[in-house]
Each structure stands twice: as structure tokens, then as C-alpha cells.
Amino acid sequence: MAGLDAHAPPLAGVFAAVLTPLTAERAVDHRTLAAHCRWLLANGCDGLSVLGTTGEANSFSVEERTDLLDRLIDSGIPADRLLPGTGCCAVPDTVALTRHAVARGVAGVLMLPPFYYKSVSDDGLFAAYADVIEGVGDARLRIALYHFPQMSAVPLGAALIERLLARYPGTVVGIKDSSGDLAHMTRTTHAFPDLAVFSGSDTEFLPLLREGGAGCITAVCNVGCHLAAEVYAHWRTGRAENANERLANLREAVATYPLTAALKAILARHTGHAGWRFIRPPLMPLDDAQATELFALLDAAGFAPPPP
Amino acid sequence: MAGLDAHAPPLAGVFAAVLTPLTAERAVDHRTLAAHCRWLLANGCDGLSVLGTTGEANSFSVEERTDLLDRLIDSGIPADRLLPGTGCCAVPDTVALTRHAVARGVAGVLMLPPFYYKSVSDDGLFAAYADVIEGVGDARLRIALYHFPQMSAVPLGAALIERLLARYPGTVVGIKDSSGDLAHMTRTTHAFPDLAVFSGSDTEFLPLLREGGAGCITAVCNVGCHLAAEVYAHWRTGRAENANERLANLREAVATYPLTAALKAILARHTGHAGWRFIRPPLMPLDDAQATELFALLDAAGFAPPPP
């Protein structure tokens, strides 16, 4: 991890929004998950954001989520490379998941706001985050906020971020911005120099680095982390353009389909493990025609993930 | 309950989307909730839909929700008058809540679709509902679907409803339509004569009854159930107009403010129990100026709830 400090690694670099492989009964396939995480760390990921949107976090119970994290860390994945998602609709659930993750020594947590109620006030969102931070009550807590208006339908605005940073400096340390809006990410980066701003998509990764962004946390990194790592290694020198273009092409092909299903199909093909295609409703696997079409797009672009 | 059959009360009539009173620590205030439910049943409610949107369901953990239902039934509220909300983002949570509610003998459950992922397919929503129904595996299960596109951002369309009714007749028996779109509710009512269609707002209640609707499940019934009951008692005779107009005026005044907070403020004033105003983030209580304004609107309209 660039600029790594042994005692408190800064949140920066390339993070995969890690997929959650499932068994035929659609339970978590812990063994395949651990293997995938090892592969991601060996192929360019600085960190692993498990249990986010791509990881189908909100399709799992609190118990399934704590169990996933326990078994992943117990399998040898370093806790300080992990940035698990812990934001739920209910503050008690967010507190439980966050407290557990901090106790296990994670680098930080990625935290959606409560997302059922819409058009809520900044006062209400501030109170929810404050209840979580004070409910967890642990100085080791490091939060990356999660701004994903298209999915959560609960945007996190600049005024709210400013209040949180003022009240909880050193605790609120980052934000994942999945808006896809580079201008918005750039404004956030410039307005809050102490905040680590991560692009939630690959397209904005390189331009955001140039504006002072901290890195990316993306779904496509599940298969293209080597490209993102190349961009991150060379972004200052101008030698990042080729990898960036290949990453953008990959993103474009994959995003033609529902992201999680498409990436699971690619990993099923790449690893030869057909079980990778299992997914929890309301998401559905790609059908065979879609998968064939997607693979043709990738082959035409000359894309292949690093060897399993 | 109109047309009540001792063995299987049909889902019909006036249901309150019951508020959840809280303690100063924002835990559930079980004693006040039971008293409120008794008052609602004594003042015109045929049934009680606890733990819906108005009841802040998604701000509580699965454990808090099962505990609420247990203690409410143990306090003497008849289980067969209850229609608790049980739909969560994660199918295992929905299964756990639904299985528990059915085991306690509820009239039915109100079930949101998984609502984190947006733009999901009908195949995915069908699979999610199917997983819940088969996971619960209890012939006593009666589901009212919950269509609330403005809040869940996951609409339930006619093609999905048709598939669910074909596959699970006698289990999927109703729908709460909170779209506020009378034409939409009317189409659903006409298309599915066996489905009990409930209006999620007071304004569409009387017109929907005239189109064959089953009743209403509304937030405003927490203070205006006596008016809704009068509408329901007389809608066939033309003597419902006066109550309907008073109900519409009440709705208009309350809906000027965030609904749950406004209704809690009204009950705080009405019962003299200031604790009624506690609410969980991300929702916030009305401030004093808003409450004063709201009370002035209600007083001008000559509205007062039945005596506590």
C-alpha cells in the first residue's frame, strides 16, 4: 500500500469491491471467497472492500456478515487490508457490524447511511452517524462514508460531510463516491483535503487521482485489479494511459450487464468453478446468451484476468 | 371487521400503519405501544399494521422487531388483528420475521420487496418472494405485498403480481398500494379480483372502495381512525362524504410535515405523554415551531382525536 505506515495504514490505493461467492444453496462459500481475496491481494489490490454493494451485503443477515468477516480473517487474510461495508437501515445493526469489524482489526469500514427513508434531513443523517460512532465507542474506528445516490437514494452532501469531519476528525477519514460524477468527486476532494476520496467506478479513477483523490473501490477490480494497480503505480508519470484505457474498455464491456452477475460470470469462466455464478435474489445470474455475448466482448478486447 | 369469519378473517377494512413509541433512549416503549393499539382498536381500526414505514420498522433490528411483536401480543392485543411488516433487504431476515409472526398467529404480514438493489428484474423479485414463502413453509402464511415506489424505489408491477398469484394462491392475498396513484390502484383492483387492495393513503380510500378495494392501511389512522371507520361503515350509502372530507383535511394538514414525526407530535399533545415525540434517526422530531404550526392547522380544522 503506497505510503504504508505499519501502525495506521492510510486508506489509499486500489480496493476491490469484493464479490461474495455462494454455494448452490446460496450460502456464503467461505473457501472460494478466501481464495479470491488472496488472488486479489496478489494481483494488485491494496485493500479489499468486502460486503459492499457488489458483495451483495444487503442480501445477508447481520449474523451472516459477521461470520463472513470472521472466517475470512481466520483464513489468513490480513484484517488491516479489509474495509468491510457495515451500513444498514437500522442503527443497531450498523453498530453491531461495525463494532465487530473494529474488534477484528480492520483498516476501516465503508458505511452507507440508513437508506430506507428518503428525503431525510442532514440533521437526521448526522444523528444516525453520530449514534453509530458513539454506539461503537472505539478510538480505532475509521469510517469511509458511502455516497451512492443511484442505489441508496440517500445522497451525502457537502454540508453533512463538513459537520461529520468537524465533530469526528480522525474517525470519519474517507468517502467512496459511486455517483459516477467526476465533478462532484473533485469538489469533495478539494473541499476536504483530509478526506480520502475514492472513486466508486474505474472511469473516474485516474482523473480523480490527478485531482488529489485517494484511490478507487470498484466492482471491476474483481477481475481487473492488475490494470487498476498499473494505473495507480504510474499515474504521476504519464505511463498510466495504456492500462487506463484497457481498464475503461473492460468497465464498458462489463457494465453493459448487471455488474455483480457479469463479474461472477467472468470468474466462473476464468476459474472453471461454475458455482461462481450463484447469486442471491433479487439479483439474478446472467443467462447463457448474455454470458456468451459478454465473453465475446472481452475476447474481442483481448482481456483476460491474471492466472488463477 | 366487516365480513369477519371466525376462522380466517379476510383482510379488509381500516388498518392503522401503527407508530412505534420510543423511550428517551429510543428503545421501543412497549407499554405505550400496547395502550395505543388498544385505543386504535376501540376507535375504529379493524386491524393494526405494526412495523411498517410509519412504524419505523427499518430502523429496528430483527431482534427488536420480534420482541416488539411478542410483547404486543403478550399484552393482550389479538394476534389476528395484526398485519406486521416483515420485508427486509435480506431474505433470511424476512424469513425469520415472517416465520415468527406466522407462529404467533397474525392475520397476515405486509411484505416489502428487498429494497437495496434498484432496477432489479421481475425474475429476481419473484425469486426473492418465492424464497421467503418457501423458507417460511407454513400454510397459514398470508402476505399483503407492499408497493411503495417513492420510498422503496422498487415498484411491484402487474406482471409480477400475476406470477405470484398464479404460483402462490391463498398465500399472496393482498397488496398495500402507497403510490398515491388512484388509477394504478384501480387497475390492480380490477385486474386481480381475488387480491385485497389497500390504499396506503387516506385520500384514495373512499374512491378505491367504490372500485372494489378492500380498505386502507394508513399513517393518518393513528389519529384519525374514527373518521376512516365512518367512511368504511357508510361508503355504500353516500353518507360517507362528511367523514371523508374531514379525513382528507386531516391528511392534508399532517402531510405538510414528515408524516411519522407529525403524527408523533399530535399524539404527544393528545395524550400528554411528551415521550411520544422520540423518533429514531434518520427521522427527526418536529421542532417546536413546526409543532405549533401543525397544531394551529388542526385546531382551525376543528380536528381532535377521540379521547385517550
Coordinates of C-alpha atoms in Angstrom, one line a residue, chain A residues 26 52-62 64 88-93 112 114-118 120-121 123-125 127-128 131 146 148 150-153 260 280-284, chain B residues 26 52-62 64 88-93 112 114-118 120-121 123-125 127-128 131 146 148 150-153 260 280-284:
Chain A
R26 CA -26.8 -19.6 -1.8
G52 CA -20.4 -3.7 -0.2
T53 CA -23.0 -3.3 -3.0
T54 CA -21.1 -5.6 -5.3
G55 CA -20.7 -8.1 -2.5
E56 CA -24.4 -8.3 -2.0
A57 CA -24.0 -7.2 1.6
N58 CA -27.6 -6.1 2.0
S59 CA -28.8 -9.6 1.0
F60 CA -27.1 -11.1 4.1
S61 CA -28.2 -11.1 7.7
V62 CA -26.1 -9.5 10.4
E64 CA -24.0 -14.0 8.0
C88 CA -27.6 -0.9 7.4
C89 CA -31.0 0.7 7.6
A90 CA -31.2 0.1 11.3
V91 CA -28.6 1.8 13.5
P92 CA -28.4 -1.1 15.9
D93 CA -27.3 -3.4 13.0
L112 CA -23.9 3.6 3.9
P114 CA -29.6 4.4 6.7
F115 CA -31.2 4.0 3.3
Y116 CA -34.9 3.1 3.7
Y117 CA -36.2 6.5 4.4
K118 CA -35.8 9.0 1.6
V120 CA -34.3 12.8 5.2
S121 CA -32.6 15.8 6.6
D123 CA -29.8 16.6 10.9
G124 CA -31.2 13.1 10.7
L125 CA -28.2 11.6 8.8
A127 CA -27.7 11.9 14.2
A128 CA -27.6 8.4 12.6
D131 CA -25.4 7.3 17.1
Y146 CA -20.5 5.7 1.2
F148 CA -24.1 6.1 -3.9
Q150 CA -28.3 5.9 -7.6
M151 CA -28.6 2.9 -5.3
S152 CA -29.1 4.1 -1.8
A153 CA -31.2 7.1 -2.9
T260 CA -22.4 -8.3 -9.9
R280 CA -28.9 -14.0 -4.2
P281 CA -32.3 -12.7 -5.2
P282 CA -33.3 -10.1 -6.1
L283 CA -30.2 -10.2 -8.2
M284 CA -30.1 -12.9 -10.9
Chain B
R26 CA -35.0 5.4 21.7
G52 CA -44.4 -0.6 8.6
T53 CA -42.9 2.5 7.1
T54 CA -44.7 4.7 9.6
G55 CA -43.7 2.4 12.5
E56 CA -40.0 3.0 11.6
A57 CA -39.7 -0.8 11.1
N58 CA -36.5 -0.5 9.1
S59 CA -34.8 1.4 11.9
F60 CA -35.1 -1.7 14.2
S61 CA -33.1 -4.9 14.2
V62 CA -34.7 -8.3 13.6
E64 CA -36.2 -5.7 18.3
C88 CA -36.2 -6.6 4.7
C89 CA -33.4 -6.3 2.3
A90 CA -32.0 -9.7 3.2
V91 CA -34.2 -12.7 2.5
P92 CA -33.0 -14.5 5.7
D93 CA -34.2 -11.6 7.8
L112 CA -41.8 -5.0 1.1
P114 CA -35.8 -6.5 -1.0
F115 CA -35.2 -2.8 -1.4
Y116 CA -31.5 -2.0 -1.6
Y117 CA -30.8 -3.1 -5.2
K118 CA -32.7 -1.0 -7.7
V120 CA -34.0 -5.4 -10.5
S121 CA -35.9 -7.8 -12.7
D123 CA -37.5 -12.7 -12.2
G124 CA -35.3 -11.5 -9.3
L125 CA -38.3 -10.2 -7.3
A127 CA -37.3 -15.4 -6.7
A128 CA -37.0 -13.3 -3.6
D131 CA -37.5 -17.9 -1.3
Y146 CA -46.2 -3.6 -0.3
F148 CA -44.3 2.0 -2.3
Q150 CA -41.5 6.6 -3.6
M151 CA -39.9 5.0 -0.6
S152 CA -38.6 1.5 -1.5
A153 CA -37.8 2.6 -5.1
T260 CA -44.2 10.0 11.3
R280 CA -35.1 7.1 15.6
P281 CA -32.6 8.7 13.2
P282 CA -32.5 9.3 10.3
L283 CA -36.0 10.6 11.1
M284 CA -36.2 13.6 13.4

